[in-house]
Amino acid sequence: MPAEVLAQAAAEMLDWPDASGKPSGMGVMEMSHRGKEFQSIYEAAEADIRELLAVPANFKILFMQGGGLAENAIIPLNLAGMRAAPGTQGSADFVVTGSWSEKSLKEAGKYCQANVAANTKGGGFTAIPAPPSWKLDPSASYVHLCTNETINGVEFHSLPDLKALGSGAALVIDFSSHVASRPVDWNKVGLAFGGAQKNLGPAGLTMVVVREDLLGYSASICPSAFDYKTVADNQSMYNTPPTYAIYMAGLVFKWLKRQGGIAAMEARNMAKAELLYAALDASDFFYNKVHKDCRSRMNVPFFLRDESRNQAFLDGAKDAGLLQLKGHKSVGGMRASIYNAMPIEGVQTLVSYMREFEQKQA
Ligand code: PMP
């Protein structure tokens, strides 16, 4: 979270002032979600993220609960039947490029026929297979990608054009861990979803951006609160939305606008990532395993060639104010998550510390 957003939320915790600065006499958590105060917070948040991400008018923006993992079930419950033969649950294709898309495949299999279009597990989830090599089911309702694999550090730097690949399916992207770090090519996307807790705000809020023509195909067993059409028809207020998380995300959206918007964030994120990858590539001591054409700008897993030095590296990092660098348990090593709110100075400090550590070991 950007520090100035946290400071603003703290200042407004007990008494939220409206846009003109007039105190409302209550904190955001105390407001009715249907009252005019919260309505204004909601509408501003929706309008700001629509503008930031250049979401076209024929897409709905839904603010839901359940996180990325709940969406792994909610999506097939809503979309799998779209192109299904009568009496069948329908099918969906999955491009498995890391832990998160692997989880999505497994969960969807409970609700529809979930096909593996490609899987890079054999290569240790370090690459993105070329789209023409994907085995796409001509009757699939959607093709699922995780466009930034948070654990493995693999990112799609462009989206496939499913039409050009001969598929009539909708493209579904899990953009949880790089949303708002770069623009989205909406011409190629049917639905995008993400938990808020990386680049948008606190955990508890899930954002879904869905093209209108994909609404209305939910399975009869789909819970009403998770039926995209019901949620869209009720402006995300069919049930009580996560009001405080929406308010916090709204403050982050204003902050993003003050930074110059998504193009400016992308330029900064590229500079941060280039600095770190250049340091890794120049070192004999550290390395990154991901192919250069799909290295993530947000999550950079890296390893020490001498793994016995891992704990010493982490201890020294902590002393230098560099926290949460331990890699995910399924991958090991280290991982630097350099989300939007991480300034370039944070990456510079990390790179200097890495050089110092390496020199001391030599
Ligand atoms: N997808 C991706 C890409 C993620 O990074 C995460 C969380 N780290 C999830 C899904 C799961 O999200 P949640 O924990 O909000 O269910």
Short mmCIF file of C-alpha atoms and ligand atoms in Angstrom, two decimals:
data_model
loop_
_atom_site.label_atom_id
_atom_site.label_comp_id
_atom_site.label_asym_id
_atom_site.label_seq_id
_atom_site.Cartn_x
_atom_site.Cartn_y
_atom_site.Cartn_z
CA MET A 1 0.00 0.00 0.00
CA PRO A 2 1.32 3.49 -0.77
CA ALA A 3 2.22 5.15 2.55
CA GLU A 4 0.27 8.30 1.73
CA VAL A 5 -2.90 6.24 1.18
CA LEU A 6 -2.51 4.63 4.61
CA ALA A 7 -1.97 8.06 6.16
CA GLN A 8 -5.13 9.44 4.52
CA ALA A 9 -7.20 6.45 5.65
CA ALA A 10 -5.87 6.90 9.20
CA ALA A 11 -6.82 10.59 9.19
CA GLU A 12 -10.34 9.76 7.97
CA MET A 13 -10.87 6.68 10.15
CA LEU A 14 -13.21 8.28 12.68
CA ASP A 15 -14.91 10.89 10.52
CA TRP A 16 -14.94 10.67 6.74
CA PRO A 17 -15.16 14.03 4.97
CA ASP A 18 -16.93 14.32 1.61
CA ALA A 19 -15.26 15.68 -1.52
CA SER A 20 -15.88 19.27 -0.36
CA GLY A 21 -14.18 18.51 2.97
CA LYS A 22 -17.44 18.51 4.98
CA PRO A 23 -17.29 15.97 7.85
CA SER A 24 -19.89 13.20 7.60
CA GLY A 25 -19.85 12.44 11.35
CA MET A 26 -19.02 8.77 10.79
CA GLY A 27 -16.23 6.49 9.65
CA VAL A 28 -16.52 4.53 6.37
CA MET A 29 -17.00 1.24 8.26
CA GLU A 30 -20.03 2.72 9.99
CA MET A 31 -21.84 3.77 6.81
CA SER A 32 -24.77 2.01 5.21
CA HIS A 33 -23.65 0.68 1.85
CA ARG A 34 -26.82 2.16 0.38
CA GLY A 35 -26.38 5.62 1.92
CA LYS A 36 -25.35 8.58 -0.22
CA GLU A 37 -21.91 8.82 1.39
CA PHE A 38 -20.85 5.28 0.53
CA GLN A 39 -22.57 5.51 -2.87
CA SER A 40 -20.30 8.44 -3.71
CA ILE A 41 -17.21 6.46 -2.60
CA TYR A 42 -18.32 3.48 -4.71
CA GLU A 43 -19.10 5.52 -7.81
CA ALA A 44 -15.79 7.38 -7.67
CA ALA A 45 -13.86 4.11 -7.25
CA GLU A 46 -15.65 2.52 -10.19
CA ALA A 47 -15.18 5.55 -12.43
CA ASP A 48 -11.51 5.94 -11.49
CA ILE A 49 -10.51 2.33 -12.17
CA ARG A 50 -12.51 2.37 -15.41
CA GLU A 51 -10.57 5.44 -16.51
CA LEU A 52 -7.19 4.13 -15.29
CA LEU A 53 -7.51 0.75 -17.01
CA ALA A 54 -9.37 2.21 -20.03
CA VAL A 55 -12.16 -0.33 -19.57
CA PRO A 56 -14.58 -0.04 -22.53
CA ALA A 57 -18.26 0.77 -21.91
CA ASN A 58 -19.39 -2.75 -22.87
CA PHE A 59 -17.59 -4.23 -19.85
CA LYS A 60 -19.01 -4.35 -16.32
CA ILE A 61 -16.74 -3.79 -13.33
CA LEU A 62 -17.83 -5.92 -10.37
CA PHE A 63 -16.59 -5.56 -6.80
CA MET A 64 -17.00 -8.94 -5.17
CA GLN A 65 -15.72 -11.04 -2.27
CA GLY A 66 -14.00 -14.43 -2.18
CA GLY A 67 -10.58 -13.61 -3.65
CA GLY A 68 -8.85 -15.15 -6.63
CA LEU A 69 -9.38 -18.71 -5.47
CA ALA A 70 -13.16 -18.36 -5.17
CA GLU A 71 -13.17 -17.03 -8.76
CA ASN A 72 -11.66 -20.34 -9.86
CA ALA A 73 -15.07 -21.85 -9.07
CA ILE A 74 -17.23 -18.81 -9.82
CA ILE A 75 -15.93 -18.50 -13.40
CA PRO A 76 -16.84 -22.02 -14.57
CA LEU A 77 -20.18 -21.72 -12.76
CA ASN A 78 -20.89 -18.58 -14.81
CA LEU A 79 -19.19 -19.21 -18.13
CA ALA A 80 -18.66 -22.91 -18.81
CA GLY A 81 -22.19 -23.38 -20.10
CA MET A 82 -21.90 -20.54 -22.62
CA ARG A 83 -21.08 -22.75 -25.61
CA ALA A 84 -22.02 -26.12 -24.10
CA ALA A 85 -24.06 -28.74 -25.93
CA PRO A 86 -27.51 -29.10 -24.29
CA GLY A 87 -27.41 -31.30 -21.19
CA THR A 88 -23.62 -30.93 -20.72
CA GLN A 89 -21.66 -28.74 -18.29
CA GLY A 90 -19.44 -27.33 -21.01
CA SER A 91 -15.68 -27.15 -21.22
CA ALA A 92 -12.83 -24.73 -20.71
CA ASP A 93 -9.14 -24.74 -21.74
CA PHE A 94 -6.30 -23.97 -19.32
CA VAL A 95 -2.79 -22.83 -20.14
CA VAL A 96 -0.86 -23.97 -17.07
CA THR A 97 2.21 -21.78 -16.55
CA GLY A 98 2.57 -21.89 -12.76
CA SER A 99 1.01 -22.65 -9.40
CA TRP A 100 -1.99 -20.35 -9.79
CA SER A 101 -3.19 -21.53 -13.19
CA GLU A 102 -2.63 -25.11 -11.98
CA LYS A 103 -5.01 -24.42 -9.08
CA SER A 104 -7.55 -22.85 -11.45
CA LEU A 105 -7.51 -25.95 -13.66
CA LYS A 106 -8.06 -28.26 -10.70
CA GLU A 107 -10.94 -26.25 -9.26
CA ALA A 108 -12.73 -25.78 -12.58
CA GLY A 109 -12.66 -29.56 -13.06
CA LYS A 110 -15.33 -29.79 -10.34
CA TYR A 111 -17.76 -27.79 -12.45
CA CYS A 112 -16.94 -28.44 -16.09
CA GLN A 113 -14.65 -30.35 -18.38
CA ALA A 114 -11.30 -28.66 -17.75
CA ASN A 115 -8.77 -29.28 -20.52
CA VAL A 116 -5.02 -28.71 -20.40
CA ALA A 117 -4.18 -26.67 -23.49
CA ALA A 118 -0.51 -26.46 -22.49
CA ASN A 119 1.50 -27.13 -19.34
CA THR A 120 5.04 -26.00 -18.57
CA LYS A 121 5.42 -27.87 -15.27
CA GLY A 122 7.98 -30.23 -16.84
CA GLY A 123 10.29 -27.27 -17.39
CA GLY A 124 9.76 -25.99 -13.83
CA PHE A 125 7.27 -23.27 -14.82
CA THR A 126 9.87 -20.99 -16.35
CA ALA A 127 8.39 -20.36 -19.82
CA ILE A 128 5.25 -19.49 -21.75
CA PRO A 129 4.51 -21.89 -24.59
CA ALA A 130 3.86 -20.22 -27.96
CA PRO A 131 0.08 -19.80 -28.47
CA PRO A 132 0.02 -21.68 -31.83
CA SER A 133 1.20 -24.79 -29.91
CA TRP A 134 -1.78 -24.70 -27.50
CA LYS A 135 -4.29 -27.54 -27.88
CA LEU A 136 -7.55 -25.64 -27.93
CA ASP A 137 -10.91 -27.40 -27.76
CA PRO A 138 -13.09 -25.92 -30.54
CA SER A 139 -16.16 -26.11 -28.30
CA ALA A 140 -14.58 -24.62 -25.14
CA SER A 141 -16.46 -21.71 -23.61
CA TYR A 142 -13.33 -19.99 -22.37
CA VAL A 143 -9.53 -20.18 -22.27
CA HIS A 144 -7.97 -19.42 -18.88
CA LEU A 145 -4.52 -17.85 -18.40
CA CYS A 146 -2.82 -16.51 -15.31
CA THR A 147 -1.13 -13.49 -16.83
CA ASN A 148 1.26 -13.07 -13.92
CA GLU A 149 2.25 -16.16 -11.99
CA THR A 150 3.03 -14.65 -8.61
CA ILE A 151 4.96 -17.61 -7.22
CA ASN A 152 6.92 -18.58 -10.34
CA GLY A 153 7.60 -15.09 -11.66
CA VAL A 154 6.27 -15.73 -15.16
CA GLU A 155 4.34 -12.95 -16.93
CA PHE A 156 2.54 -12.71 -20.27
CA HIS A 157 3.90 -9.57 -21.96
CA SER A 158 1.23 -9.80 -24.64
CA LEU A 159 -2.13 -11.53 -24.80
CA PRO A 160 -3.01 -14.16 -27.39
CA ASP A 161 -5.59 -13.36 -30.04
CA LEU A 162 -7.88 -16.38 -29.68
CA LYS A 163 -9.78 -15.57 -32.86
CA ALA A 164 -6.54 -15.69 -34.86
CA LEU A 165 -5.86 -19.10 -33.28
CA GLY A 166 -9.20 -20.34 -34.59
CA SER A 167 -10.91 -20.44 -31.20
CA GLY A 168 -14.34 -18.97 -30.55
CA ALA A 169 -13.81 -19.08 -26.78
CA ALA A 170 -13.64 -16.05 -24.49
CA LEU A 171 -10.25 -15.22 -22.97
CA VAL A 172 -10.26 -15.24 -19.14
CA ILE A 173 -7.25 -13.76 -17.39
CA ASP A 174 -6.21 -13.91 -13.74
CA PHE A 175 -4.50 -10.55 -13.36
CA SER A 176 -4.46 -10.63 -9.53
CA SER A 177 -0.78 -9.87 -9.14
CA HIS A 178 -0.11 -7.39 -11.94
CA VAL A 179 -3.38 -5.50 -12.35
CA ALA A 180 -2.77 -1.76 -12.71
CA SER A 181 0.94 -2.31 -13.35
CA ARG A 182 0.48 -2.12 -17.15
CA PRO A 183 -2.36 -1.50 -19.63
CA VAL A 184 -4.79 -4.29 -20.58
CA ASP A 185 -5.63 -5.07 -24.22
CA TRP A 186 -9.41 -5.35 -23.76
CA ASN A 187 -9.95 -6.28 -27.43
CA LYS A 188 -8.56 -9.71 -26.59
CA VAL A 189 -10.21 -10.23 -23.19
CA GLY A 190 -13.64 -11.52 -22.18
CA LEU A 191 -13.15 -11.48 -18.43
CA ALA A 192 -10.35 -10.38 -16.11
CA PHE A 193 -10.30 -11.02 -12.37
CA GLY A 194 -8.04 -10.36 -9.44
CA GLY A 195 -7.87 -10.19 -5.69
CA ALA A 196 -7.17 -6.61 -4.66
CA GLN A 197 -4.38 -7.29 -2.22
CA LYS A 198 -1.37 -6.77 -4.47
CA ASN A 199 -1.83 -3.57 -6.44
CA LEU A 200 -5.34 -2.35 -5.66
CA GLY A 201 -5.94 -2.30 -1.94
CA PRO A 202 -6.50 -4.56 1.05
CA ALA A 203 -7.50 -8.23 0.92
CA GLY A 204 -11.23 -8.92 0.96
CA LEU A 205 -12.07 -7.25 -2.34
CA THR A 206 -12.08 -9.06 -5.68
CA MET A 207 -12.39 -7.11 -8.90
CA VAL A 208 -13.99 -8.73 -11.95
CA VAL A 209 -14.15 -6.98 -15.31
CA VAL A 210 -16.50 -8.83 -17.64
CA ARG A 211 -17.77 -8.20 -21.16
CA GLU A 212 -21.54 -7.83 -21.15
CA ASP A 213 -22.22 -10.55 -23.71
CA LEU A 214 -20.74 -13.15 -21.33
CA LEU A 215 -23.43 -12.48 -18.73
CA GLY A 216 -26.52 -14.67 -18.34
CA TYR A 217 -25.05 -18.15 -18.85
CA SER A 218 -24.69 -19.24 -15.22
CA ALA A 219 -25.36 -22.82 -14.13
CA SER A 220 -28.53 -23.30 -12.08
CA ILE A 221 -26.42 -24.29 -9.04
CA CYS A 222 -24.39 -21.04 -9.16
CA PRO A 223 -24.82 -19.19 -5.82
CA SER A 224 -26.85 -16.00 -6.44
CA ALA A 225 -24.25 -13.80 -4.76
CA PHE A 226 -21.68 -15.17 -7.24
CA ASP A 227 -23.84 -14.93 -10.35
CA TYR A 228 -22.15 -12.20 -12.40
CA LYS A 229 -25.42 -11.09 -13.97
CA THR A 230 -27.09 -10.70 -10.57
CA VAL A 231 -24.04 -8.84 -9.25
CA ALA A 232 -23.91 -6.60 -12.36
CA ASP A 233 -27.66 -5.88 -12.34
CA ASN A 234 -27.34 -4.72 -8.74
CA GLN A 235 -24.19 -2.56 -9.16
CA SER A 236 -22.28 -5.01 -6.89
CA MET A 237 -24.85 -4.42 -4.10
CA TYR A 238 -26.86 -7.65 -4.34
CA ASN A 239 -25.18 -8.49 -1.04
CA THR A 240 -23.22 -6.06 1.11
CA PRO A 241 -19.96 -5.43 -0.73
CA PRO A 242 -16.63 -5.14 1.15
CA THR A 243 -17.18 -1.45 1.79
CA TYR A 244 -13.98 -0.54 3.61
CA ALA A 245 -11.82 -2.42 1.10
CA ILE A 246 -13.59 -0.58 -1.75
CA TYR A 247 -12.92 2.73 -0.01
CA MET A 248 -9.22 1.86 0.40
CA ALA A 249 -8.97 0.73 -3.22
CA GLY A 250 -10.62 4.03 -4.20
CA LEU A 251 -7.83 5.90 -2.39
CA VAL A 252 -5.24 3.78 -4.23
CA PHE A 253 -6.96 4.63 -7.55
CA LYS A 254 -6.67 8.37 -6.75
CA TRP A 255 -3.02 7.79 -5.87
CA LEU A 256 -2.46 5.99 -9.19
CA LYS A 257 -3.96 8.98 -11.01
CA ARG A 258 -1.64 11.33 -9.12
CA GLN A 259 1.33 9.17 -10.23
CA GLY A 260 0.38 9.77 -13.86
CA GLY A 261 -1.84 6.73 -14.43
CA ILE A 262 -1.07 3.26 -15.71
CA ALA A 263 1.38 4.28 -18.46
CA ALA A 264 3.52 6.04 -15.85
CA MET A 265 3.27 3.04 -13.51
CA GLU A 266 4.31 0.74 -16.33
CA ALA A 267 7.39 2.84 -17.10
CA ARG A 268 8.38 2.80 -13.42
CA ASN A 269 7.75 -0.93 -13.10
CA MET A 270 9.89 -1.61 -16.16
CA ALA A 271 12.74 0.45 -14.72
CA LYS A 272 12.49 -1.36 -11.37
CA ALA A 273 12.42 -4.81 -12.97
CA GLU A 274 15.26 -4.03 -15.40
CA LEU A 275 17.47 -2.87 -12.53
CA LEU A 276 16.92 -6.07 -10.58
CA TYR A 277 17.21 -8.51 -13.50
CA ALA A 278 20.36 -6.75 -14.75
CA ALA A 279 21.92 -7.20 -11.30
CA LEU A 280 20.94 -10.89 -11.28
CA ASP A 281 22.26 -11.52 -14.79
CA ALA A 282 25.56 -9.75 -14.04
CA SER A 283 26.16 -11.85 -10.94
CA ASP A 284 27.90 -15.22 -10.59
CA PHE A 285 26.39 -15.56 -7.16
CA PHE A 286 22.65 -15.03 -7.81
CA TYR A 287 20.44 -16.20 -10.68
CA ASN A 288 16.87 -16.23 -11.98
CA LYS A 289 15.50 -19.26 -13.89
CA VAL A 290 12.71 -17.67 -15.94
CA HIS A 291 13.10 -17.24 -19.70
CA LYS A 292 13.90 -13.63 -20.54
CA ASP A 293 10.82 -13.10 -22.71
CA CYS A 294 8.39 -13.82 -19.88
CA ARG A 295 10.07 -12.58 -16.74
CA SER A 296 7.64 -10.92 -14.36
CA ARG A 297 7.96 -7.23 -13.62
CA MET A 298 6.16 -7.74 -10.31
CA ASN A 299 7.53 -10.93 -8.76
CA VAL A 300 11.20 -11.79 -9.16
CA PRO A 301 12.19 -15.20 -7.79
CA PHE A 302 15.93 -15.61 -7.49
CA PHE A 303 18.41 -18.06 -6.04
CA LEU A 304 21.84 -18.10 -4.46
CA ARG A 305 24.15 -20.58 -6.19
CA ASP A 306 25.29 -21.55 -2.72
CA GLU A 307 21.98 -22.33 -1.03
CA SER A 308 23.70 -22.78 2.34
CA ARG A 309 23.99 -18.95 2.42
CA ASN A 310 20.21 -18.42 2.18
CA GLN A 311 19.61 -17.74 5.87
CA ALA A 312 22.61 -15.41 6.15
CA PHE A 313 21.29 -13.49 3.12
CA LEU A 314 17.84 -13.13 4.68
CA ASP A 315 19.23 -12.10 8.09
CA GLY A 316 21.42 -9.41 6.54
CA ALA A 317 18.54 -8.25 4.36
CA LYS A 318 16.34 -7.79 7.41
CA ASP A 319 19.04 -5.66 9.06
CA ALA A 320 19.08 -3.51 5.90
CA GLY A 321 15.29 -3.00 6.15
CA LEU A 322 14.58 -5.43 3.28
CA LEU A 323 11.66 -7.60 4.41
CA GLN A 324 9.66 -10.55 3.08
CA LEU A 325 12.33 -11.75 0.66
CA LYS A 326 12.02 -15.46 1.42
CA GLY A 327 10.82 -17.36 -1.65
CA HIS A 328 7.55 -19.27 -1.71
CA LYS A 329 7.94 -22.67 -0.08
CA SER A 330 7.13 -24.50 -3.34
CA VAL A 331 9.98 -22.76 -5.20
CA GLY A 332 12.54 -21.98 -2.48
CA GLY A 333 15.26 -19.35 -2.74
CA MET A 334 14.23 -15.70 -2.64
CA ARG A 335 11.47 -13.64 -4.16
CA ALA A 336 11.30 -9.87 -4.47
CA SER A 337 7.75 -8.67 -4.98
CA ILE A 338 8.05 -5.21 -6.43
CA TYR A 339 4.44 -4.14 -6.76
CA ASN A 340 3.27 -0.66 -7.78
CA ALA A 341 3.70 0.80 -4.31
CA MET A 342 7.38 -0.25 -4.10
CA PRO A 343 9.49 2.77 -5.07
CA ILE A 344 12.62 2.37 -7.20
CA GLU A 345 14.67 3.27 -4.11
CA GLY A 346 13.53 -0.03 -2.57
CA VAL A 347 14.94 -1.95 -5.54
CA GLN A 348 18.15 0.12 -5.48
CA THR A 349 18.62 -0.78 -1.81
CA LEU A 350 18.09 -4.46 -2.61
CA VAL A 351 20.59 -4.40 -5.50
CA SER A 352 23.24 -2.65 -3.37
CA TYR A 353 22.70 -5.14 -0.57
CA MET A 354 23.04 -8.07 -3.01
CA ARG A 355 26.34 -6.68 -4.36
CA GLU A 356 27.68 -6.15 -0.86
CA PHE A 357 26.65 -9.64 0.21
CA GLU A 358 28.29 -11.17 -2.86
CA GLN A 359 31.55 -9.25 -2.30
CA LYS A 360 31.70 -10.34 1.33
CA GLN A 361 31.41 -13.99 0.28
CA ALA A 362 34.15 -13.76 -2.36
N1 PMP B 1 -4.17 -15.83 -8.44
C1 PMP B 1 -2.99 -15.23 -8.29
C2 PMP B 1 -2.21 -14.86 -9.51
C3 PMP B 1 -2.51 -14.94 -7.02
O1 PMP B 1 -1.32 -14.34 -6.86
C4 PMP B 1 -3.29 -15.27 -5.88
C5 PMP B 1 -2.85 -14.95 -4.48
N2 PMP B 1 -1.54 -14.78 -4.24
C6 PMP B 1 -4.49 -15.93 -6.10
C7 PMP B 1 -4.92 -16.17 -7.39
C8 PMP B 1 -5.36 -16.35 -4.95
O2 PMP B 1 -5.97 -15.24 -4.42
P1 PMP B 1 -6.74 -15.25 -3.03
O3 PMP B 1 -5.74 -15.62 -1.99
O4 PMP B 1 -7.23 -13.85 -2.96
O5 PMP B 1 -7.84 -16.25 -3.14
#
